[in-house]
Amino acid sequence: MQNEKFKPFYLFFITYMTQMGIVFFSLPNIIANHFGYNGWIMIIPISVVVLIHIGLIATIYSFNKGESIFQTIESLNSKAKMILMPLYISLSIFWSILSVTIAKHYVHVMKFLYFPQTDIQWFVLLTLILTFYLVTRGIITIAHISTIFFFLSAPIIFLFLYFVPDFSFLQFSTFLFNENKDFYGGIIELYTAFLGFEVILFMFPYISKEKSGFKYVFWGHLYTSFVYFIVTIICYGFNSIQQLTRVVYPIVNLVKYIEFDFIERLDSIIFILFYLKVLITITMYVWISLITLKRVVKWSDNLIVFLLLGVGYLSTLAFVTKKELIFLLSALTKVQLLISVFLPLLLLIITFKKRRSND
Amino acid sequence: MTRILMIILILLMQSGCKDQKIVEELGFIHTIGYESIEEGEDIGKLKVTVSFPVAETLKQQTNTIVVDTPRESMIFLNQKTNKNLVLGQVRSILIGEKLAEKGVWDLIDTFYRDPVLRPTVKLSIVKSSPQQMLSKDYPNYQMVDTVIEELLTKEARLNTIPEMDIHKFAKDYLDDAIDPIAPIILQSEDGIMSEGIGLFSNDQLKAFLPKIKASVFFLLTGEFKEGNLLIKINKEEKVLFSFLKNKRSIKVGLNNNEDIDVNLSIDLKGFLLEYQGEKDINNEKQIAEVEGDIQEYLENEINEILEIMKEHQIDNLGLGKYIKRKMDYQTWKNLDWPKSIDRVNINPTVTVTIIDTGLIK
């Protein structure tokens, strides 16, 4: 598996598909609640900060010439590996729990909206079986599948043209961020909506070296920002701000509004298509958790993935209600935010130290 | 990879078998009517009427129940029929006038919350009783519920009543710069007809605009794009004005936040298709007079509508949205819109241009 490499343009699809998660459906509500009037503007600065964050990762990539981040960390000291082992184990368990929570949250929403009689645990298990297959096929297959899924789900964006006639600039008003609740909390919340790009850190050895191959990650992120931006603006123009703060899934409501003569209930189809996107998010997190654990144990991939998913499934078994799931997910994504900030910083420090000692 | 895709596909499809619904066993509710009971021992309770099509007879069936809350009704209504009643295909909600006067948000909130229902479900106010409207046998209609739905869509297109659905109502109800409106329909001797617009303050029906005023109201919202306007200048003089273009603009002037001026200007261009009166409409000068008469008439109508809104302290036109744009946040909050609407000087001006008077000289 170590020798497998994929063309950098797949990074576009992986970045976008991993970034986009269930948060998409409630994003305008989150923004309206945290930032109030004209909160959509906040997407721009946050997206720029994320762009800088990705730039940091790109710097590490070019300095280390595509070396695996594990090698970089371990090169610091020959004994470092002993200290790092518990860290690796806890990180991989953390990511497996995170991915199962994402799966569970999505399934919960799906159950609430469309399949009230479906058993959550059963559907989560089904998702995990799919994840197991995807992860154990290796990163090349994941890259290919996410490309296929991208083209299956991407045309959804054109549906939003439907709302152009109902769109009204009057809804925006001239107030800026008035009636916000917890502005700074909102910044963190919005930042976590962009998370997913950090999985690229773990892909360094698998990207075939091409000049400026990393630009596809930037493009992937910019596409995510574009989609977030468009749907949030449409929601602000289509709903009143007070309504936006009340409706939990404004995007679902928006899609429900679409009526075509030849198709009923388009919203359910879109929601199911989105399942593919969530599947890639989960797969990517399980995959990084797999390669992290592989630094510690020498078991087969199948066994590791099976164990990781098992641990993730069992540790989230008790979380069932919306409140519990939202609490768990927001706690976990905040931890993931810290990881995504400190891991590149750590790597950068190590890289500079190494370069200095080499000089 | 093909194998994985196959497995994914099969597993995904499997999940569809879990939540089954068999069409023949279901009663797809088409229209729901709510009204409050005003007298008798059930006073204050809610009377709920549903109508759903029965495939075998090609007719609609109606069921009525008296309950305390809207949701409760579904349980009891289900017990009265051999079908399993579902809400997924509801197209319109009828609300009795008396209930609308008490407030409708609780009802709409229940619908808005439900993931099964679409936000496009139409909303209308019924003069008299929705139950009588739905359960009566009409000689000309096979299914009255579909007739109501089609009537609402058609009349809204012709700008005599507003097109109101759950989403739009919720949008205007929750917004602090506008009050909602809803169409009013009534049961006539041989069928159903639209009556005009109901004006709400928050979620309570406060006033009512009859048909001709309703058309003028749409001129003010800027939504009137095409259609006919019947103008009765006075007893002798009547004009049917069919217009092609309506431009509305609203300009707000603020003087130290105390004096708020709103200039409403309406620019109408169209054909004069029917004229009854003294004037000779082939004479240029007299056409200008007719134009002036129409302008005066429309300005009067507009002033009457504005009076109604000021009397009830409501803003169904959404003037608040324009005023809001001119203010900073704190001034807007202090304004306590729409209660302060009578502080605002609204000056309507109408310009009418008759482009043509038809084929006959």
PDB file of C-alpha atoms in Angstrom, chain B residues 108-279:
ATOM      1  CA  ILE B 108     -49.084  26.722  11.489  1.00  0.00           C
ATOM      2  CA  ASP B 109     -46.228  25.996  13.840  1.00  0.00           C
ATOM      3  CA  THR B 110     -47.423  22.396  14.098  1.00  0.00           C
ATOM      4  CA  PHE B 111     -47.368  22.102  10.337  1.00  0.00           C
ATOM      5  CA  TYR B 112     -44.082  23.905   9.935  1.00  0.00           C
ATOM      6  CA  ARG B 113     -42.435  21.594  12.437  1.00  0.00           C
ATOM      7  CA  ASP B 114     -43.592  18.395  10.794  1.00  0.00           C
ATOM      8  CA  PRO B 115     -40.967  16.947   8.443  1.00  0.00           C
ATOM      9  CA  VAL B 116     -43.626  15.071   6.482  1.00  0.00           C
ATOM     10  CA  LEU B 117     -45.419  18.211   5.334  1.00  0.00           C
ATOM     11  CA  ARG B 118     -44.141  20.483   2.661  1.00  0.00           C
ATOM     12  CA  PRO B 119     -43.712  24.200   3.245  1.00  0.00           C
ATOM     13  CA  THR B 120     -45.686  24.782   0.041  1.00  0.00           C
ATOM     14  CA  VAL B 121     -49.017  23.790   1.628  1.00  0.00           C
ATOM     15  CA  LYS B 122     -51.473  26.564   0.759  1.00  0.00           C
ATOM     16  CA  LEU B 123     -53.174  28.570   3.414  1.00  0.00           C
ATOM     17  CA  SER B 124     -56.530  30.312   3.175  1.00  0.00           C
ATOM     18  CA  ILE B 125     -59.162  31.807   5.368  1.00  0.00           C
ATOM     19  CA  VAL B 126     -62.741  30.637   4.933  1.00  0.00           C
ATOM     20  CA  LYS B 127     -65.673  32.895   5.670  1.00  0.00           C
ATOM     21  CA  SER B 128     -68.150  30.697   7.547  1.00  0.00           C
ATOM     22  CA  SER B 129     -67.207  27.082   8.068  1.00  0.00           C
ATOM     23  CA  PRO B 130     -64.548  24.936   6.344  1.00  0.00           C
ATOM     24  CA  GLN B 131     -66.526  21.853   7.280  1.00  0.00           C
ATOM     25  CA  GLN B 132     -69.587  23.029   5.376  1.00  0.00           C
ATOM     26  CA  MET B 133     -67.420  24.039   2.475  1.00  0.00           C
ATOM     27  CA  LEU B 134     -65.735  20.660   2.203  1.00  0.00           C
ATOM     28  CA  SER B 135     -68.670  18.382   2.877  1.00  0.00           C
ATOM     29  CA  LYS B 136     -71.304  20.011   0.670  1.00  0.00           C
ATOM     30  CA  ASP B 137     -72.217  18.367  -2.627  1.00  0.00           C
ATOM     31  CA  TYR B 138     -71.635  20.776  -5.474  1.00  0.00           C
ATOM     32  CA  PRO B 139     -73.414  20.182  -8.764  1.00  0.00           C
ATOM     33  CA  ASN B 140     -70.461  21.461 -10.806  1.00  0.00           C
ATOM     34  CA  TYR B 141     -67.516  19.958  -8.947  1.00  0.00           C
ATOM     35  CA  GLN B 142     -66.532  16.372  -8.495  1.00  0.00           C
ATOM     36  CA  MET B 143     -63.952  17.011  -5.827  1.00  0.00           C
ATOM     37  CA  VAL B 144     -64.217  20.334  -4.075  1.00  0.00           C
ATOM     38  CA  ASP B 145     -60.792  20.123  -2.440  1.00  0.00           C
ATOM     39  CA  THR B 146     -58.956  20.093  -5.766  1.00  0.00           C
ATOM     40  CA  VAL B 147     -61.204  22.908  -6.973  1.00  0.00           C
ATOM     41  CA  ILE B 148     -60.196  25.010  -3.969  1.00  0.00           C
ATOM     42  CA  GLU B 149     -56.529  24.352  -4.622  1.00  0.00           C
ATOM     43  CA  GLU B 150     -56.815  25.246  -8.303  1.00  0.00           C
ATOM     44  CA  LEU B 151     -58.910  28.318  -7.559  1.00  0.00           C
ATOM     45  CA  LEU B 152     -56.279  29.582  -5.134  1.00  0.00           C
ATOM     46  CA  THR B 153     -53.494  29.079  -7.652  1.00  0.00           C
ATOM     47  CA  LYS B 154     -55.407  30.664 -10.527  1.00  0.00           C
ATOM     48  CA  GLU B 155     -56.677  33.683  -8.615  1.00  0.00           C
ATOM     49  CA  ALA B 156     -53.237  34.281  -7.192  1.00  0.00           C
ATOM     50  CA  ARG B 157     -51.846  34.320 -10.716  1.00  0.00           C
ATOM     51  CA  LEU B 158     -54.461  36.921 -11.661  1.00  0.00           C
ATOM     52  CA  ASN B 159     -53.570  38.961  -8.593  1.00  0.00           C
ATOM     53  CA  THR B 160     -56.904  39.028  -6.862  1.00  0.00           C
ATOM     54  CA  ILE B 161     -55.713  37.085  -3.825  1.00  0.00           C
ATOM     55  CA  PRO B 162     -52.222  36.445  -2.490  1.00  0.00           C
ATOM     56  CA  GLU B 163     -50.502  33.140  -2.954  1.00  0.00           C
ATOM     57  CA  MET B 164     -49.900  32.153   0.618  1.00  0.00           C
ATOM     58  CA  ASP B 165     -48.253  29.028   1.894  1.00  0.00           C
ATOM     59  CA  ILE B 166     -46.892  27.889   5.223  1.00  0.00           C
ATOM     60  CA  HIS B 167     -43.381  29.062   4.422  1.00  0.00           C
ATOM     61  CA  LYS B 168     -44.422  32.540   3.338  1.00  0.00           C
ATOM     62  CA  PHE B 169     -46.755  32.972   6.263  1.00  0.00           C
ATOM     63  CA  ALA B 170     -44.058  31.910   8.710  1.00  0.00           C
ATOM     64  CA  LYS B 171     -41.572  34.198   6.982  1.00  0.00           C
ATOM     65  CA  ASP B 172     -43.786  37.268   7.342  1.00  0.00           C
ATOM     66  CA  TYR B 173     -45.087  36.335  10.766  1.00  0.00           C
ATOM     67  CA  LEU B 174     -41.592  35.952  12.227  1.00  0.00           C
ATOM     68  CA  ASP B 175     -40.187  38.987  10.424  1.00  0.00           C
ATOM     69  CA  ASP B 176     -40.411  42.171  12.470  1.00  0.00           C
ATOM     70  CA  ALA B 177     -40.830  44.460   9.462  1.00  0.00           C
ATOM     71  CA  ILE B 178     -43.946  43.004   7.849  1.00  0.00           C
ATOM     72  CA  ASP B 179     -47.259  41.434   8.834  1.00  0.00           C
ATOM     73  CA  PRO B 180     -48.708  38.433   7.023  1.00  0.00           C
ATOM     74  CA  ILE B 181     -51.689  38.318   4.687  1.00  0.00           C
ATOM     75  CA  ALA B 182     -53.853  35.435   3.513  1.00  0.00           C
ATOM     76  CA  PRO B 183     -56.494  34.886   0.846  1.00  0.00           C
ATOM     77  CA  ILE B 184     -60.124  34.712   1.832  1.00  0.00           C
ATOM     78  CA  ILE B 185     -62.523  32.349   0.130  1.00  0.00           C
ATOM     79  CA  LEU B 186     -66.184  31.744   0.650  1.00  0.00           C
ATOM     80  CA  GLN B 187     -68.868  29.301  -0.226  1.00  0.00           C
ATOM     81  CA  SER B 188     -71.369  30.707  -2.674  1.00  0.00           C
ATOM     82  CA  GLU B 189     -74.604  29.085  -3.711  1.00  0.00           C
ATOM     83  CA  ASP B 190     -73.204  27.003  -6.510  1.00  0.00           C
ATOM     84  CA  GLY B 191     -69.552  26.835  -5.676  1.00  0.00           C
ATOM     85  CA  ILE B 192     -66.501  28.415  -4.208  1.00  0.00           C
ATOM     86  CA  MET B 193     -65.248  31.918  -4.841  1.00  0.00           C
ATOM     87  CA  SER B 194     -62.354  34.054  -3.768  1.00  0.00           C
ATOM     88  CA  GLU B 195     -63.189  37.116  -1.728  1.00  0.00           C
ATOM     89  CA  GLY B 196     -60.101  39.189  -1.156  1.00  0.00           C
ATOM     90  CA  ILE B 197     -57.281  39.564   1.292  1.00  0.00           C
ATOM     91  CA  GLY B 198     -57.211  39.110   5.034  1.00  0.00           C
ATOM     92  CA  LEU B 199     -54.764  41.366   6.839  1.00  0.00           C
ATOM     93  CA  PHE B 200     -53.070  39.978   9.911  1.00  0.00           C
ATOM     94  CA  SER B 201     -51.497  41.574  12.903  1.00  0.00           C
ATOM     95  CA  ASN B 202     -48.983  39.007  14.098  1.00  0.00           C
ATOM     96  CA  ASP B 203     -51.063  35.860  13.680  1.00  0.00           C
ATOM     97  CA  GLN B 204     -54.503  37.372  14.187  1.00  0.00           C
ATOM     98  CA  LEU B 205     -56.825  38.318  11.373  1.00  0.00           C
ATOM     99  CA  LYS B 206     -57.614  42.009  11.821  1.00  0.00           C
ATOM    100  CA  ALA B 207     -59.027  43.428   8.640  1.00  0.00           C
ATOM    101  CA  PHE B 208     -60.298  42.466   5.270  1.00  0.00           C
ATOM    102  CA  LEU B 209     -59.809  43.930   1.798  1.00  0.00           C
ATOM    103  CA  PRO B 210     -62.517  43.140  -0.760  1.00  0.00           C
ATOM    104  CA  LYS B 211     -61.676  42.164  -4.319  1.00  0.00           C
ATOM    105  CA  ILE B 212     -61.122  45.543  -5.964  1.00  0.00           C
ATOM    106  CA  LYS B 213     -59.082  46.862  -3.046  1.00  0.00           C
ATOM    107  CA  ALA B 214     -57.125  43.610  -3.116  1.00  0.00           C
ATOM    108  CA  SER B 215     -55.984  44.347  -6.671  1.00  0.00           C
ATOM    109  CA  VAL B 216     -54.891  47.810  -5.600  1.00  0.00           C
ATOM    110  CA  PHE B 217     -53.046  46.226  -2.685  1.00  0.00           C
ATOM    111  CA  PHE B 218     -51.064  44.127  -5.145  1.00  0.00           C
ATOM    112  CA  LEU B 219     -50.123  47.258  -7.050  1.00  0.00           C
ATOM    113  CA  LEU B 220     -48.584  48.453  -3.821  1.00  0.00           C
ATOM    114  CA  THR B 221     -46.620  45.284  -3.189  1.00  0.00           C
ATOM    115  CA  GLY B 222     -45.182  45.485  -6.687  1.00  0.00           C
ATOM    116  CA  GLU B 223     -46.251  41.934  -7.367  1.00  0.00           C
ATOM    117  CA  PHE B 224     -48.975  42.847  -9.819  1.00  0.00           C
ATOM    118  CA  LYS B 225     -47.401  42.137 -13.181  1.00  0.00           C
ATOM    119  CA  GLU B 226     -50.342  41.541 -15.463  1.00  0.00           C
ATOM    120  CA  GLY B 227     -54.098  41.400 -15.350  1.00  0.00           C
ATOM    121  CA  ASN B 228     -57.191  43.542 -15.342  1.00  0.00           C
ATOM    122  CA  LEU B 229     -58.235  46.255 -12.977  1.00  0.00           C
ATOM    123  CA  LEU B 230     -61.878  47.182 -12.704  1.00  0.00           C
ATOM    124  CA  ILE B 231     -62.217  50.826 -11.792  1.00  0.00           C
ATOM    125  CA  LYS B 232     -65.494  52.429 -10.764  1.00  0.00           C
ATOM    126  CA  ILE B 233     -64.672  56.094 -10.846  1.00  0.00           C
ATOM    127  CA  ASN B 234     -68.221  57.007  -9.962  1.00  0.00           C
ATOM    128  CA  LYS B 235     -71.685  55.636 -10.602  1.00  0.00           C
ATOM    129  CA  GLU B 236     -71.698  56.601 -14.259  1.00  0.00           C
ATOM    130  CA  GLU B 237     -68.120  56.073 -15.116  1.00  0.00           C
ATOM    131  CA  LYS B 238     -66.526  52.625 -15.189  1.00  0.00           C
ATOM    132  CA  VAL B 239     -63.207  51.611 -16.687  1.00  0.00           C
ATOM    133  CA  LEU B 240     -61.621  48.259 -17.355  1.00  0.00           C
ATOM    134  CA  PHE B 241     -57.960  48.845 -17.391  1.00  0.00           C
ATOM    135  CA  SER B 242     -55.760  46.033 -18.603  1.00  0.00           C
ATOM    136  CA  PHE B 243     -52.187  46.718 -17.882  1.00  0.00           C
ATOM    137  CA  LEU B 244     -48.913  45.604 -19.140  1.00  0.00           C
ATOM    138  CA  LYS B 245     -46.457  47.201 -16.860  1.00  0.00           C
ATOM    139  CA  ASN B 246     -46.496  48.285 -13.257  1.00  0.00           C
ATOM    140  CA  LYS B 247     -43.506  49.868 -11.654  1.00  0.00           C
ATOM    141  CA  ARG B 248     -43.573  50.540  -7.973  1.00  0.00           C
ATOM    142  CA  SER B 249     -40.935  52.330  -6.013  1.00  0.00           C
ATOM    143  CA  ILE B 250     -40.699  53.126  -2.343  1.00  0.00           C
ATOM    144  CA  LYS B 251     -38.460  55.876  -1.068  1.00  0.00           C
ATOM    145  CA  VAL B 252     -37.969  56.548   2.587  1.00  0.00           C
ATOM    146  CA  GLY B 253     -36.898  59.905   3.949  1.00  0.00           C
ATOM    147  CA  LEU B 254     -35.777  60.304   7.538  1.00  0.00           C
ATOM    148  CA  ASN B 255     -35.580  63.580   9.401  1.00  0.00           C
ATOM    149  CA  ASN B 256     -33.756  63.139  12.692  1.00  0.00           C
ATOM    150  CA  ASN B 257     -35.470  59.767  13.179  1.00  0.00           C
ATOM    151  CA  GLU B 258     -38.702  61.404  14.268  1.00  0.00           C
ATOM    152  CA  ASP B 259     -40.311  62.223  10.943  1.00  0.00           C
ATOM    153  CA  ILE B 260     -40.477  59.306   8.611  1.00  0.00           C
ATOM    154  CA  ASP B 261     -41.644  60.013   5.083  1.00  0.00           C
ATOM    155  CA  VAL B 262     -42.502  57.198   2.753  1.00  0.00           C
ATOM    156  CA  ASN B 263     -43.035  58.054  -0.884  1.00  0.00           C
ATOM    157  CA  LEU B 264     -44.916  55.352  -2.647  1.00  0.00           C
ATOM    158  CA  SER B 265     -44.976  55.824  -6.366  1.00  0.00           C
ATOM    159  CA  ILE B 266     -46.774  53.628  -8.813  1.00  0.00           C
ATOM    160  CA  ASP B 267     -46.351  53.860 -12.535  1.00  0.00           C
ATOM    161  CA  LEU B 268     -48.968  52.006 -14.565  1.00  0.00           C
ATOM    162  CA  LYS B 269     -49.021  51.508 -18.315  1.00  0.00           C
ATOM    163  CA  GLY B 270     -51.736  49.661 -20.154  1.00  0.00           C
ATOM    164  CA  PHE B 271     -54.741  49.404 -22.430  1.00  0.00           C
ATOM    165  CA  LEU B 272     -58.188  50.758 -21.842  1.00  0.00           C
ATOM    166  CA  LEU B 273     -60.427  47.903 -22.898  1.00  0.00           C
ATOM    167  CA  GLU B 274     -63.812  48.961 -21.678  1.00  0.00           C
ATOM    168  CA  TYR B 275     -65.180  52.350 -20.882  1.00  0.00           C
ATOM    169  CA  GLN B 276     -68.626  53.354 -19.742  1.00  0.00           C
ATOM    170  CA  GLY B 277     -69.183  57.011 -19.248  1.00  0.00           C
ATOM    171  CA  GLU B 278     -69.545  60.410 -20.734  1.00  0.00           C
ATOM    172  CA  LYS B 279     -66.096  61.003 -22.043  1.00  0.00           C
TER     173      LYS B 279
END
